[in-house]
XYZ file of C-alpha atoms in Angstrom:
223
model
C 270.214 198.677 9.607
C 273.808 198.321 10.377
C 275.249 201.653 11.642
C 278.962 202.493 12.177
C 279.550 205.192 14.811
C 282.979 206.872 14.641
C 283.121 209.001 17.845
C 286.160 209.559 20.238
C 284.122 210.834 23.210
C 283.139 207.650 25.133
C 280.060 209.269 26.619
C 278.699 210.444 23.301
C 279.496 207.133 21.642
C 277.708 205.200 24.413
C 274.674 207.342 24.218
C 274.420 207.201 20.437
C 275.063 203.484 20.359
C 272.475 202.756 23.001
C 269.856 204.840 21.222
C 270.512 203.167 17.889
C 270.508 199.769 19.422
C 267.175 200.409 21.223
C 265.799 201.489 17.834
C 266.660 198.041 16.436
C 269.802 198.928 14.562
C 273.109 196.963 14.823
C 275.890 199.199 15.952
C 279.660 199.031 15.509
C 281.653 201.774 17.348
C 285.103 203.068 16.366
C 286.980 205.426 18.638
C 289.363 207.260 16.165
C 289.573 208.174 12.563
C 291.946 205.471 11.492
C 289.840 202.704 13.064
C 286.691 204.202 11.559
C 288.132 204.409 8.094
C 289.320 200.752 8.195
C 285.914 199.623 9.334
C 284.001 201.798 6.841
C 286.160 200.502 3.978
C 284.700 197.030 4.444
C 281.489 198.409 2.869
C 279.211 196.360 5.109
C 277.455 199.249 6.876
C 274.239 200.931 5.928
C 274.991 204.332 7.491
C 278.026 206.006 8.991
C 277.688 208.501 11.897
C 280.966 210.343 11.744
C 282.465 212.844 14.204
C 284.717 215.502 12.659
C 287.240 216.201 15.524
C 288.826 212.720 15.785
C 292.294 211.512 16.725
C 294.639 210.282 13.924
C 292.465 211.175 10.978
C 289.701 213.805 11.157
C 286.201 213.271 9.821
C 286.651 215.473 6.785
C 289.500 213.260 5.660
C 287.814 209.937 6.482
C 284.884 211.008 4.348
C 287.112 212.254 1.492
C 289.071 208.921 1.457
C 285.893 206.805 1.458
C 284.434 208.648 -1.500
C 287.803 208.451 -3.415
C 287.560 204.633 -2.956
C 283.919 204.600 -4.238
C 282.523 203.587 -0.844
C 279.131 205.288 -0.996
C 277.665 204.517 2.339
C 275.602 207.487 3.555
C 277.498 209.670 6.069
C 275.901 211.750 8.878
C 278.576 214.109 10.157
C 278.268 214.759 13.893
C 280.228 217.670 15.352
C 280.300 220.564 17.679
C 281.137 222.835 14.857
C 278.250 224.815 13.584
C 279.935 227.447 11.282
C 278.666 227.502 7.774
C 282.143 226.928 6.271
C 282.533 223.733 8.280
C 279.240 222.437 7.091
C 280.167 223.227 3.530
C 283.515 221.579 3.859
C 281.878 218.387 5.318
C 279.406 218.203 2.456
C 282.091 218.827 -0.118
C 284.071 215.980 1.432
C 281.232 213.591 0.776
C 278.970 213.781 3.716
C 275.195 213.312 3.118
C 273.912 215.158 6.159
C 275.106 217.168 9.139
C 274.084 217.373 12.770
C 275.507 219.778 15.273
C 276.127 218.960 19.003
C 274.290 219.077 21.246
C 271.530 217.223 19.459
C 268.272 215.450 20.282
C 268.626 211.620 19.958
C 265.236 211.524 18.251
C 266.518 213.844 15.518
C 269.681 211.770 15.130
C 267.481 208.560 14.782
C 265.271 210.255 12.178
C 268.163 211.404 10.125
C 269.715 207.853 10.197
C 266.373 206.459 9.096
C 266.193 208.915 6.266
C 269.783 208.151 5.050
C 268.979 204.455 5.149
C 265.806 204.968 2.980
C 267.878 207.071 0.515
C 270.409 204.287 0.067
C 267.718 201.767 -0.459
C 266.055 203.819 -3.151
C 269.363 204.580 -4.845
C 270.256 200.877 -4.977
C 266.934 199.743 -6.165
C 267.097 197.430 -3.149
C 263.520 196.156 -3.376
C 264.753 193.566 -5.878
C 268.169 192.002 -5.563
C 269.650 189.824 -8.346
C 272.653 187.423 -8.928
C 272.460 185.787 -12.315
C 269.055 184.102 -12.654
C 268.432 184.400 -8.815
C 266.062 187.205 -7.721
C 265.019 188.233 -4.176
C 262.037 190.640 -3.983
C 261.880 192.262 -0.563
C 258.469 193.819 -1.150
C 256.898 190.524 -2.079
C 259.126 188.481 0.271
C 259.680 186.227 -2.736
C 262.736 184.339 -4.065
C 263.009 182.908 -7.581
C 265.743 181.061 -9.449
C 264.832 181.240 -13.175
C 261.201 180.371 -13.384
C 261.202 178.382 -10.133
C 259.819 179.940 -6.890
C 261.862 179.035 -3.908
C 260.286 178.885 -0.456
C 262.598 179.988 2.460
C 262.136 180.283 6.078
C 262.470 183.804 7.623
C 266.084 183.057 8.671
C 267.064 181.616 5.312
C 265.515 184.675 3.644
C 267.547 187.003 5.922
C 270.708 185.137 5.236
C 270.200 185.177 1.432
C 269.353 188.856 1.630
C 272.566 189.610 3.480
C 274.671 187.710 0.984
C 272.968 189.383 -1.974
C 273.373 192.802 -0.453
C 277.101 192.187 -0.390
C 277.299 190.246 -3.605
C 280.900 189.516 -4.653
C 282.255 190.159 -1.169
C 283.370 187.356 1.104
C 281.519 187.572 4.407
C 282.929 185.797 7.435
C 280.914 183.607 9.798
C 281.223 186.301 12.497
C 279.889 188.986 10.190
C 276.936 186.743 9.112
C 276.196 185.832 12.784
C 276.232 189.496 13.756
C 274.032 190.656 10.884
C 271.565 187.709 10.576
C 271.355 186.416 14.106
C 272.159 189.675 16.029
C 272.526 189.297 19.728
C 271.218 185.676 20.099
C 273.694 184.288 22.417
C 272.911 180.660 21.507
C 273.981 181.171 17.902
C 277.442 179.837 16.939
C 279.554 179.471 13.800
C 278.094 176.110 13.341
C 274.561 177.456 12.776
C 276.014 179.525 9.773
C 277.323 176.362 8.125
C 273.982 174.620 8.705
C 271.969 177.450 7.156
C 274.388 177.819 4.241
C 273.756 174.113 3.529
C 269.984 174.691 3.727
C 270.258 177.610 1.259
C 272.434 175.615 -1.078
C 269.829 172.819 -1.137
C 267.087 175.201 -2.102
C 268.893 177.781 -4.266
C 271.713 175.809 -6.020
C 270.587 172.184 -6.118
C 269.402 171.110 -9.567
C 270.960 174.086 -11.354
C 274.030 173.775 -13.504
C 275.814 176.771 -11.975
C 276.043 177.180 -8.110
C 275.839 180.677 -6.830
C 276.719 180.302 -3.181
C 280.522 179.858 -2.766
C 282.821 178.948 0.145
C 286.084 180.710 0.402
C 287.977 178.291 2.522
C 289.279 179.720 5.828
C 287.419 183.054 5.179
C 283.630 182.746 4.681
C 280.916 182.730 2.056
C 279.952 184.725 -0.916
C 277.397 184.857 -3.832
C 278.826 185.202 -7.301
C 276.895 184.612 -10.565
């Protein structure tokens, strides 16, 4: 999963980011509320770990603004405050869960996993669709109309990422980060190559192409 950590304490941010990374998650760290809000508004993260006592914009307000914009990424609030009114205020602002400092990293990881599962179930994420294109995660199967399309694991991951963000334009850097992760040999050219591979398999022979290039920005899927 892709996890955004919004935490102004460098030591805590470092510990949380390291634990999440070692658990296999991709991690983005923001050091204040304004930076965290701007990053979260992109809608590309699976879970947000959000501190309350932040510079510029506090966590309550960050959560409230995200929900007002219909950004429904699950939020785990992380704070030293343990009073019941603060927990209620956080949940009322749109948080999905609450963890009080100091906390065990194993518990944080478990709560992040639970929030990720909740989002998947809410989205019906087992099957993603764009027009007559379907991607079935459980069966690891892709179809366009009645035709079954065989993809390599990397092509499948790339198509899954684009479908999860259907209608949004994803940059080459975002695609590299989410599909190739920390593989140093990957470059922006490899994204172009794999987009070409996908187009050959997913769009060729069909009257309406689904994979679009937005010149100077990136790629998107639109039915």
